[in-house]
Each structure stands twice: as C-alpha cells, then as structure tokens.
mmCIF file of C-alpha atoms in Angstrom:
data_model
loop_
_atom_site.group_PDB
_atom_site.id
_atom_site.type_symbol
_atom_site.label_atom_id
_atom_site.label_comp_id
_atom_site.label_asym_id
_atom_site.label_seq_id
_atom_site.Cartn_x
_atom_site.Cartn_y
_atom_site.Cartn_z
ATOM 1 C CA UNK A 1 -32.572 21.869 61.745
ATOM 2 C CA UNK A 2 -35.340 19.929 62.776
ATOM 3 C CA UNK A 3 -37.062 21.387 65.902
ATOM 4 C CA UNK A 4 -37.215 17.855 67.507
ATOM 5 C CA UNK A 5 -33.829 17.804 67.983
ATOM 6 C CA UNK A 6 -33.687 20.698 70.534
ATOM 7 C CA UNK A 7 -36.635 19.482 72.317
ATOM 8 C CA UNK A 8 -34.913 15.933 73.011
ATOM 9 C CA UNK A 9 -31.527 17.755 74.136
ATOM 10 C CA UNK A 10 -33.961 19.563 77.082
ATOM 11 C CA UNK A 11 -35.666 16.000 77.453
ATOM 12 C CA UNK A 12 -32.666 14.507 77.965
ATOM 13 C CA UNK A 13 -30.566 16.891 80.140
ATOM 14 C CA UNK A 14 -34.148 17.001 81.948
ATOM 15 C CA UNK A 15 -34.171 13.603 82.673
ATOM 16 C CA UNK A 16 -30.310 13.300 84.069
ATOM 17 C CA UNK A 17 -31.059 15.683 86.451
ATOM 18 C CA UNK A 18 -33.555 13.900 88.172
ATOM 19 C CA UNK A 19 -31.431 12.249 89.677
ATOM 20 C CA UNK A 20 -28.319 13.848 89.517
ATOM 21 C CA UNK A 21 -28.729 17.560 90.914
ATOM 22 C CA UNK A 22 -27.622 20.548 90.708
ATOM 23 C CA UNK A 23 -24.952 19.921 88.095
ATOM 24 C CA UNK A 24 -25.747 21.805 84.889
ATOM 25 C CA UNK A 25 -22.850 22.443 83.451
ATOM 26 C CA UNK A 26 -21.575 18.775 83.828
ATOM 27 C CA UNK A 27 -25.043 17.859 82.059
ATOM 28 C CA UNK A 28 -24.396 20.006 79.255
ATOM 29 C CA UNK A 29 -20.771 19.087 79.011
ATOM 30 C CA UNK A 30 -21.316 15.303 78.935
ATOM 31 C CA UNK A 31 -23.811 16.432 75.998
ATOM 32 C CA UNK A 32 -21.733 18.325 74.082
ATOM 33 C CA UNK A 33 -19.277 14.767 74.270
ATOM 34 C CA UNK A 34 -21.878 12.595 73.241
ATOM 35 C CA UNK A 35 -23.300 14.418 70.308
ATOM 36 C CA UNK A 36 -20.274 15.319 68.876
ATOM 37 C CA UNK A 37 -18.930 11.609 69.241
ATOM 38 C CA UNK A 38 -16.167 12.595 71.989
ATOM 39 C CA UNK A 39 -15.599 11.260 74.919
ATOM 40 C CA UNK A 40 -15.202 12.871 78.356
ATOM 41 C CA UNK A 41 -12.217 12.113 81.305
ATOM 42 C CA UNK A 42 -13.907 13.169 84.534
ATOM 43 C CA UNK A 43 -11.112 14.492 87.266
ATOM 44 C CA UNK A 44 -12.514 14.713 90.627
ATOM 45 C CA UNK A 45 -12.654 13.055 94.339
ATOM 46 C CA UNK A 46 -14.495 9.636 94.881
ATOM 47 C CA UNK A 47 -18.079 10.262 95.560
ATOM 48 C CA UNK A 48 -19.505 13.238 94.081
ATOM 49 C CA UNK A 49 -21.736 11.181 91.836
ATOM 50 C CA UNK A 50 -20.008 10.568 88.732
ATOM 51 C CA UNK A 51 -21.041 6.685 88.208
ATOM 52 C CA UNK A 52 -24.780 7.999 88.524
ATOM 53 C CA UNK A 53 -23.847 10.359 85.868
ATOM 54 C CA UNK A 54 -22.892 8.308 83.368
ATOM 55 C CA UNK A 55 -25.790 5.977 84.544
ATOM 56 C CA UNK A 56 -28.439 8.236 84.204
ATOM 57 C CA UNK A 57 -26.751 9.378 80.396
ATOM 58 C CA UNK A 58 -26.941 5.766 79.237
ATOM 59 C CA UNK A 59 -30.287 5.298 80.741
ATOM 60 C CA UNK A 60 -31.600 8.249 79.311
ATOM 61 C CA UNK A 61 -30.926 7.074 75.651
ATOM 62 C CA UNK A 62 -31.753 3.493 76.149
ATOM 63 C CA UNK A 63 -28.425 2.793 75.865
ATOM 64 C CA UNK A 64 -26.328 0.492 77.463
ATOM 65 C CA UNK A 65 -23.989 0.611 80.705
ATOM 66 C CA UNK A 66 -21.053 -0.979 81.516
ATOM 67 C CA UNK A 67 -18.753 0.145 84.652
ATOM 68 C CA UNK A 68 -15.297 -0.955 84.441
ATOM 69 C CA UNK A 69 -13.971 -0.293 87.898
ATOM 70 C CA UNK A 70 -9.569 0.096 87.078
ATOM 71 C CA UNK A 71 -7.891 -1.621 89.657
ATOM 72 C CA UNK A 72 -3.361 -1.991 89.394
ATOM 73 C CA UNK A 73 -3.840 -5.790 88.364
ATOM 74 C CA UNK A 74 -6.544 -5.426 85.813
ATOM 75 C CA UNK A 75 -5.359 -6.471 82.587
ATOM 76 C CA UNK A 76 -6.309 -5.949 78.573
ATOM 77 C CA UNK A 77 -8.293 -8.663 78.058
ATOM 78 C CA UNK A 78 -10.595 -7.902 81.251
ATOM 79 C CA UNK A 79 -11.625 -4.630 79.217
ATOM 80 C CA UNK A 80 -12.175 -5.848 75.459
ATOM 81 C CA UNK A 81 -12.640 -9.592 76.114
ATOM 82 C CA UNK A 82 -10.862 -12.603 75.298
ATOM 83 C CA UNK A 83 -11.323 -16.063 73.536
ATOM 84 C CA UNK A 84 -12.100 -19.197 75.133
ATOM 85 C CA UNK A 85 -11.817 -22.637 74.370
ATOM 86 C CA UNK A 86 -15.166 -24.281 73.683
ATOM 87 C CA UNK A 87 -14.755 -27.818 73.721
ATOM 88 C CA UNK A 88 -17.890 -28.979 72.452
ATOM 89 C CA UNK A 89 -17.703 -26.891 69.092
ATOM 90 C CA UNK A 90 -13.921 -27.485 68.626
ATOM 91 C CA UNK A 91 -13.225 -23.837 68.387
ATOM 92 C CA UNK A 92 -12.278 -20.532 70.462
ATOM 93 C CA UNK A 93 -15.596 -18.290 71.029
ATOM 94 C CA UNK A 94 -15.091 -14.593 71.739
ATOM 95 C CA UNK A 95 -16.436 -13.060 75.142
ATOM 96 C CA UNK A 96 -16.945 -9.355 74.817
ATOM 97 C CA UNK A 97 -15.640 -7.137 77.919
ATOM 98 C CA UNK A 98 -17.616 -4.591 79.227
ATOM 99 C CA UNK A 99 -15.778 -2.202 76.535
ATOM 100 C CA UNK A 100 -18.940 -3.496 73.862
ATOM 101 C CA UNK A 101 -21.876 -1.106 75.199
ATOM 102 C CA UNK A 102 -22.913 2.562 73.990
ATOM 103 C CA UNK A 103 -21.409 4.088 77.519
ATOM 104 C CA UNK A 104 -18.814 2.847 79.769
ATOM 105 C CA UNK A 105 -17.526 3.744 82.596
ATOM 106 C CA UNK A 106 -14.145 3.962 82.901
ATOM 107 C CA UNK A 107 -13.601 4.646 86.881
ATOM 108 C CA UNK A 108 -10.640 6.015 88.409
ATOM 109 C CA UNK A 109 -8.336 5.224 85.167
ATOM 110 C CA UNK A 110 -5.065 6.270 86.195
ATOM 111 C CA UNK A 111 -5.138 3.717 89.216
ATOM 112 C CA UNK A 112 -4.181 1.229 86.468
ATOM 113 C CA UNK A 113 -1.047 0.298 84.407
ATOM 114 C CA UNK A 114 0.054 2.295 81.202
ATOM 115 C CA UNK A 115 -0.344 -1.094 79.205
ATOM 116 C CA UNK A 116 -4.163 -1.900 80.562
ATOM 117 C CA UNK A 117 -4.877 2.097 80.064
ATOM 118 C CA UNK A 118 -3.688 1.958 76.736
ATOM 119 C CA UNK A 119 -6.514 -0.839 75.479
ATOM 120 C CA UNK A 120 -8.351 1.688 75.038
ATOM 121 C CA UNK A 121 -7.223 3.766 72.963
ATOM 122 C CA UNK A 122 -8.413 2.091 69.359
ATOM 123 C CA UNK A 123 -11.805 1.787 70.990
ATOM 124 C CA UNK A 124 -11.727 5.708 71.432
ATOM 125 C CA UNK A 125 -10.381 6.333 68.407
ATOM 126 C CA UNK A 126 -11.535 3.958 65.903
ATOM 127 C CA UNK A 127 -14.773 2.706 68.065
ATOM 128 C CA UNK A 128 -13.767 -1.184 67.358
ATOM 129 C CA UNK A 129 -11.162 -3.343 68.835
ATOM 130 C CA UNK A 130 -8.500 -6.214 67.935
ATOM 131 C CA UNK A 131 -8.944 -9.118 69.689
ATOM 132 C CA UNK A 132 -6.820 -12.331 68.125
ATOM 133 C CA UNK A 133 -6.498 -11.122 64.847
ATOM 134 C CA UNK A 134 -9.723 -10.171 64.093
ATOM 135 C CA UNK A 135 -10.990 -6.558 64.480
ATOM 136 C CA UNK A 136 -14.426 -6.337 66.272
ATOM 137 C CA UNK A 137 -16.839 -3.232 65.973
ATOM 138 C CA UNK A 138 -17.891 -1.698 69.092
ATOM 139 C CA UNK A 139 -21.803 -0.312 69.825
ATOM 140 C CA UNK A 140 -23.274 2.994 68.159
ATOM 141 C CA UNK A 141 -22.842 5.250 69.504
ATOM 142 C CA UNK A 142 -19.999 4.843 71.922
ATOM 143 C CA UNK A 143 -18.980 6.968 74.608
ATOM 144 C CA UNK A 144 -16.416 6.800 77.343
ATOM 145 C CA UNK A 145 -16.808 8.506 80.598
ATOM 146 C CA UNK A 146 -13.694 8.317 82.160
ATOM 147 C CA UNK A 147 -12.861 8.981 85.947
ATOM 148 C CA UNK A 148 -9.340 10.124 87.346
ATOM 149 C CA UNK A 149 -8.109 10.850 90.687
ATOM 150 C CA UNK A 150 -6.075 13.714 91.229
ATOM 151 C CA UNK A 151 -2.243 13.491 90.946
ATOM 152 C CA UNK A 152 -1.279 13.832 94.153
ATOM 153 C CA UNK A 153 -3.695 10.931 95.377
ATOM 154 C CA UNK A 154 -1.484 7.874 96.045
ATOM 155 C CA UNK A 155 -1.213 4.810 93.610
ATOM 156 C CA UNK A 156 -2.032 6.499 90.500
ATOM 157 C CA UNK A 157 -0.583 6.132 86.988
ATOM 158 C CA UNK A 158 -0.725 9.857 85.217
ATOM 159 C CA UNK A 159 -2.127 9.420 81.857
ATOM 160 C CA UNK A 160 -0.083 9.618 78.729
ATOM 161 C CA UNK A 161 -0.327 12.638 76.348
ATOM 162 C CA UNK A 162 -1.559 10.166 73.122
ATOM 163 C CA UNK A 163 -4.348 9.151 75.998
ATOM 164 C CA UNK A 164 -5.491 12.613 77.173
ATOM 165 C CA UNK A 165 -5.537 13.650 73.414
ATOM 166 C CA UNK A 166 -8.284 10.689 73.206
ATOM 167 C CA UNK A 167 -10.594 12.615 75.309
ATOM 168 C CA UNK A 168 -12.901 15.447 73.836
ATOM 169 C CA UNK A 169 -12.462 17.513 77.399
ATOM 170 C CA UNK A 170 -12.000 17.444 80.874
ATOM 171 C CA UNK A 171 -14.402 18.231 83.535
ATOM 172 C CA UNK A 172 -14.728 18.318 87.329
ATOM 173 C CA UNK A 173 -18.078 17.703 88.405
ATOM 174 C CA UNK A 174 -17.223 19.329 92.201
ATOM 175 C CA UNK A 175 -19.046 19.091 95.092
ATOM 176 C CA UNK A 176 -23.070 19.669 95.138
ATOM 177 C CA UNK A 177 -24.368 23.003 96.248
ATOM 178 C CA UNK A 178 -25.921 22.787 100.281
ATOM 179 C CA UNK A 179 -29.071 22.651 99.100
ATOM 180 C CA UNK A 180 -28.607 19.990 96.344
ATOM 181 C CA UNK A 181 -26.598 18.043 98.615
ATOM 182 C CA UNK A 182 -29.350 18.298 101.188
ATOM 183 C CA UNK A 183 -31.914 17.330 98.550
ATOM 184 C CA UNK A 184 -29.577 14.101 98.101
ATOM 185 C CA UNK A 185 -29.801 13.537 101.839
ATOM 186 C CA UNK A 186 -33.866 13.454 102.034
ATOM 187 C CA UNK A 187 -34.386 11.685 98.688
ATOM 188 C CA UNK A 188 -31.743 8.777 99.170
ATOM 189 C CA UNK A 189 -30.008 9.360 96.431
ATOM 190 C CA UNK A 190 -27.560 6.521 94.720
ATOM 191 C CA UNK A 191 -26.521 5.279 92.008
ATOM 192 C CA UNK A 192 -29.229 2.363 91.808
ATOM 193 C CA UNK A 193 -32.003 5.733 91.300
ATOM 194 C CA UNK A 194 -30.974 5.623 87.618
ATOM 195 C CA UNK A 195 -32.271 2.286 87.492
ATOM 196 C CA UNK A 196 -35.689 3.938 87.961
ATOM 197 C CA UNK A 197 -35.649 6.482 85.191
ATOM 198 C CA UNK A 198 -37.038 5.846 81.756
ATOM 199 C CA UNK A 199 -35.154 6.629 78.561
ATOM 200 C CA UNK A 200 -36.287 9.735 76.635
ATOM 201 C CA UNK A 201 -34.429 9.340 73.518
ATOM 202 C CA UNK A 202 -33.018 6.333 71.636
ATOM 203 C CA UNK A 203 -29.464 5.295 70.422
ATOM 204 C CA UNK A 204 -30.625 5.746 66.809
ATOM 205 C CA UNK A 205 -31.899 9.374 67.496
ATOM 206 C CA UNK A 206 -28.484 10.331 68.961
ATOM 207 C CA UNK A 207 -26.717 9.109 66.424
ATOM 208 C CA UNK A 208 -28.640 11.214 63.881
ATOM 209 C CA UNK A 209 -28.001 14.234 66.201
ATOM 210 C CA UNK A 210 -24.278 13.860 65.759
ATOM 211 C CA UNK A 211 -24.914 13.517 61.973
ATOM 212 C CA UNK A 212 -26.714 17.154 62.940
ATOM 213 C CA UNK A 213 -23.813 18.343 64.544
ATOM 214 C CA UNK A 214 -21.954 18.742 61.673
ATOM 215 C CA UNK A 215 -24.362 20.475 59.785
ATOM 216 C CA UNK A 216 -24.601 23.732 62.414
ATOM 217 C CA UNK A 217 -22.982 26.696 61.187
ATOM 218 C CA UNK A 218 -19.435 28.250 62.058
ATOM 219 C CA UNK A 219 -18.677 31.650 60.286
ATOM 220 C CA UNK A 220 -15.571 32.680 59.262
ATOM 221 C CA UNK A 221 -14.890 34.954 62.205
ATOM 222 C CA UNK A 222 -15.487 32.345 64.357
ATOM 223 C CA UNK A 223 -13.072 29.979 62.555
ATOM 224 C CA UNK A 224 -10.760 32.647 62.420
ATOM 225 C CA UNK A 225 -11.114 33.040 66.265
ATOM 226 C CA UNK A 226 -11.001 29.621 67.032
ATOM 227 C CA UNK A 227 -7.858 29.079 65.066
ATOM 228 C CA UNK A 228 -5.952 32.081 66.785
ATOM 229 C CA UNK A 229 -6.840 30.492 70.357
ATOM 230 C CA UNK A 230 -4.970 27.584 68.687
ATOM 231 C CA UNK A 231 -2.315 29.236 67.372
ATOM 232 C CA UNK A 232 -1.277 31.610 70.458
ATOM 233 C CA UNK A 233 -1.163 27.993 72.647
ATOM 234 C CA UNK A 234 1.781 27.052 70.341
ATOM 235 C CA UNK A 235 3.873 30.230 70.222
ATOM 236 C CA UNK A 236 3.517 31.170 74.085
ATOM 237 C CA UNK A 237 6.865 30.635 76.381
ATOM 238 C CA UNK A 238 4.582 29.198 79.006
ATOM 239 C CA UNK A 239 3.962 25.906 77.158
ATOM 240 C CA UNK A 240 6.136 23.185 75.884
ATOM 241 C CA UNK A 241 3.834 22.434 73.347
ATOM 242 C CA UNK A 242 0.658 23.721 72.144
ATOM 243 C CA UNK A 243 -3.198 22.448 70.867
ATOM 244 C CA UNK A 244 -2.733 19.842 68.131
ATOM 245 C CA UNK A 245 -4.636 19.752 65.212
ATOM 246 C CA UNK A 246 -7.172 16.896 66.574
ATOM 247 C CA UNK A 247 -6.725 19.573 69.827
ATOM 248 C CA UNK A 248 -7.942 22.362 66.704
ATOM 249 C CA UNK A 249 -10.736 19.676 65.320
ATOM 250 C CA UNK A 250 -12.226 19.012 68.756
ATOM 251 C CA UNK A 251 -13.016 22.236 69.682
ATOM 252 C CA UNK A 252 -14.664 23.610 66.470
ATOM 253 C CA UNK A 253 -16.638 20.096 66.574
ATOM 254 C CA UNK A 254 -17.483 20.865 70.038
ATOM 255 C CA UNK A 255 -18.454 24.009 69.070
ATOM 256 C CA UNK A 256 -20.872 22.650 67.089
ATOM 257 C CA UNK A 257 -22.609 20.314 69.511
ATOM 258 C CA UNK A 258 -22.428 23.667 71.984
ATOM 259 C CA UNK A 259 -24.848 25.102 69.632
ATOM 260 C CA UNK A 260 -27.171 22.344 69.275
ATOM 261 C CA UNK A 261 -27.396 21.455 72.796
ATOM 262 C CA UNK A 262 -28.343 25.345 73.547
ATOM 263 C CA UNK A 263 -30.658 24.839 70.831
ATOM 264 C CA UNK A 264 -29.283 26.898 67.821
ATOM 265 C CA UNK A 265 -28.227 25.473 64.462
ATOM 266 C CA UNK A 266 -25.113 28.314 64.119
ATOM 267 C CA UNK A 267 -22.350 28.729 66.457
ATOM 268 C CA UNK A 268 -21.484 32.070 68.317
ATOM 269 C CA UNK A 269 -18.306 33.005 69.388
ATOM 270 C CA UNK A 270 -19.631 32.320 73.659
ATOM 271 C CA UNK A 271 -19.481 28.370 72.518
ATOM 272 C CA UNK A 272 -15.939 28.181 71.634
ATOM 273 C CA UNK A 273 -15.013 30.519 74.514
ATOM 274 C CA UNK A 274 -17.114 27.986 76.936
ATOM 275 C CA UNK A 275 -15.191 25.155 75.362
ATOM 276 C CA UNK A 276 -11.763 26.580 75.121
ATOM 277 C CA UNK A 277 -10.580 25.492 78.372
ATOM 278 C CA UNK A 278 -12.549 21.921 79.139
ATOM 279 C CA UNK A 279 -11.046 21.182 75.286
ATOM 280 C CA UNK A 280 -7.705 22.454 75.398
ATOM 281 C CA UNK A 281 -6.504 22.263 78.634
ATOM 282 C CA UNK A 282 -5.273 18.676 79.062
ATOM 283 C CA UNK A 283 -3.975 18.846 75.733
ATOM 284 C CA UNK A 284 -1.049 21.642 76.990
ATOM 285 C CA UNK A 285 2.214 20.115 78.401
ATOM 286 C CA UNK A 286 3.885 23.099 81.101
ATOM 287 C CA UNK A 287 7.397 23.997 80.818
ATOM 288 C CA UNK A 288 8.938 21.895 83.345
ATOM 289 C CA UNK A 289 8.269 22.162 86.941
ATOM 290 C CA UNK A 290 5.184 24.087 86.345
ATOM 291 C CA UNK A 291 2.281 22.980 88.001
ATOM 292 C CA UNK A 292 -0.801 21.225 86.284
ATOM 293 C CA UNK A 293 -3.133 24.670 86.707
ATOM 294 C CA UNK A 294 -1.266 26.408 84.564
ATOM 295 C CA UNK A 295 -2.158 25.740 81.459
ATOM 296 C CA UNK A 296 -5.900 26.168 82.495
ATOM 297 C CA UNK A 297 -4.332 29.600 83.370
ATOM 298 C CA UNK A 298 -2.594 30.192 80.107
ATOM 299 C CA UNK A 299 -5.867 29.458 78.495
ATOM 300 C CA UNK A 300 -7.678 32.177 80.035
ATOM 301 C CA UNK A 301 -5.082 34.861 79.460
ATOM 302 C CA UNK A 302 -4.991 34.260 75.564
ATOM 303 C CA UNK A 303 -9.028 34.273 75.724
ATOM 304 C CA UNK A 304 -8.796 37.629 77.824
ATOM 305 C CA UNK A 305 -6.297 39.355 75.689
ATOM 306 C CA UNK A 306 -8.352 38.519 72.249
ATOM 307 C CA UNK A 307 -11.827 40.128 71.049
ATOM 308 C CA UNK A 308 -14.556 38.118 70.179
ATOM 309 C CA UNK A 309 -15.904 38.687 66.936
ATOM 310 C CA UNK A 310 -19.159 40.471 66.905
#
C-alpha cells in the first residue's frame, strides 16, 4: 500500500486536533467512518465540541460543510431541497438542501419527526436522493455526522432500528480531560477556529483511500473471529435480535479502515475487538425492559469469553 496513504491519515488526524483536543479516539473513530464510506451517529450532551468536529474533518479534506440543525417542525424538503417555480424560464429549478456537501452535520437528530429523520436514509445508503421524480447524486465522498441526545432528555424522537442500522458506529465524544478543557479556556476555542485551519488532504485522495480500504488484508482467523462475535449476538437470551449481516459487513469493513488508519495494510484481531462495540452495539435490540447499556454489556462478555486468534 502506498506509504502516502499512512502519512496523510497522521496529517489529517494531526490537523483535527488542533483544534479539537484531547479526543483521540473520537479522531480515529470518525476516520475509520470516513474511509470506509460509513457514517457516524454521535450520542452525547450539547457542548462538548462535536460541530467543531465535524468542522475541522471537512476542513481538513477540503471538503465541504453543511450543519443541519433538527428542530420538531423541520420538514423533508428543508434537508434534500425542493423545486421552485421560476417564472422567467417557465419551469421548476431544483434548490439543493444542505444534504449536497461531502460532510453534514446532522445535529441533535432525534429532536425531529420519524418522517423528516427518515429523508435520510437513501442519502446514507445509496449517497443520492429523489426529489420530484428525478434521482439526484449527492457529493464524493459523503459522510454524515450525526448528533443525538440521550433518551431520557425531553422532546426527543428515538431513532428507528432501519435508521441506526444506517450508521457505521456510535460514539460518545465525553467530556475533555482538565487539562484539555483548560487548554480550551486560554486558547478561545469555538467552532469558528476550524475556519482557520488549512486542508491537508483532498476529497479525491480520500476517496482513493476508501478504494484502499478494501484492499487491506483480513485472514481467515480473523474472519472466523469476526463472524463468531456475530454469531453469539444472535443466539444469546439477552438479545431480541442479533448483528445483521450489513451489522457483519460493517465491522469487517471497519476493520479494514482500523488498519489503515493505524497505518498497516493487514488487519489484526485488536481492530475488530476495538470496533466490536462502537459497530455492533446500536444494532442489538434488549429483551424488553432492559435498559439501553446492555447490549454494550453483552458485547463485552462474548469478546471476554472468546480467544483472539494469534
């Protein structure tokens, strides 16, 4: 694999974290999303940073931002656009919504209806969208960054299950560190700081590094591995229903990317372990009456109780 690639993951994750600190994980996370052409739901509390995150990403590849803030009365068209009138040419011209750009922002998602949450879902899946008839191809490459609110917060919508399955993983960014957060104090950090950093890579150069992605190696133990996590999520008592097969797909992909962004072109069996939970986890429905941890929970046992291949 071509040596440049690894050098432009560290330039990039380099380059995020000038701004956004202390948050490594998250970094490599939202990496592992964007090369392997996922996209990543963000749960957390308002105002740990996460609409500088995705600002600084998008900056970072020259790529372009759009925030869609969702709000209980936000509708369809005001996140793929809509067609309007134009009376001097006789005919309807299409305005894009902020859903046409490389990253957008998708913040605090479950404060919105099921039928506006739900516009997105063939521009996650099929990166294009229908508007009138005519089906419209969005940006390469395309990446949503998606914020939700915990459940319990008031006036929100929990996601659907065909929704969650959209996302690549779930992350929680969680508050900065006290010296981080005191570095944010002195330096003034906000979001309009990622207006000041200069791209390091381009949207062409990612989208050859997800073409790499799919090149890096997985052995058979570590298929066989992977596919036993899978498998043990569908026969446990604990869930009502286990990892899909996109659940199955999106982990060994993200496997994949796990590799590349720690600069190897061959997976070991640490990135699917990494993975299993941020991957998995919102893809488990509990038993009823069980609380949302658990399946995070189950997750852990099944990785505890199996040997990684050597």
């Amino acid at each position: 694999m071509d040596e440049t690639f690894f050098q432009t993951v560290e330039a990039i994750r380099t380059n995020i974290q000038k701004v956004f600190y202390g948050k490594d994980e998250a970094v490599k996370m939202a990496l592992v999303g964007l090369f392997s052409g996922g996209h990543l739901l963000i749960e957390d509390v308002p105002g740990v940073g996460k609409t500088l995150f995705a600002k600084a990403l998008a900056r970072s590849i020259a790529g372009e931002f759009q925030r869609i803030q969702f709000t209980p009365d936000l509708l369809p068209t005001d996140v793929v656009g809509v067609s309007i009138y134009d009376a001097n040419k006789k005919d309807f011209i299409f305005r894009p919504g902020p859903v046409f750009a490389n990253i957008v922002l998708a913040d605090e998602i479950n404060r919105t209806t099921p039928r506006t949450q739900s516009c997105l879902l063939q521009a996650m899946n099929d990166r294009e969208v229908s508007v009138d008839r005519d089906t419209r191809p969005l940006p390469k490459p395309f990446m949503v960054m998606a914020t939700q609110n915990p459940h319990e917060f008031e006036g929100t919508y929990p996601l659907p299950e065909s929704e969650l399955d959209r996302f690549l993983m779930k992350i929680r960014v969680g508050y900065p560190a006290l010296e981080e957060e005191k570095r944010i104090l002195r330096d003034g950090v906000t979001t309009d700081k990622a207006d000041d950093l200069k791209p390091v890579a381009t949207a062409e150069t990612v989208l050859k590094m997800q073409e790499a992605v799919a090149t890096v190696e997985v052995s058979t133990e570590i298929l066989d591995y992977l596919m036993e996590i899978v498998r043990r999520t569908r026969e446990t008592e604990e869930l009502r229903f286990g990892a899909s097969p996109r659940g199955a797909l999106a982990l060994y992909r993200g496997a994949q990317a796990m590799a590349l962004v720690e600069g190897r072109d061959y997976c070991v069996p640490d990135d699917v372990k990494r993975l299993a939970r941020p991957i998995l986890e919102h893809r488990l429905s509990p038993r009823g009456g069980a609380s949302d941890g658990e399946p995070g929970q189950v997750i852990d046992d099944i990785l505890g109780s199996l040997k990684a291949p050597v």
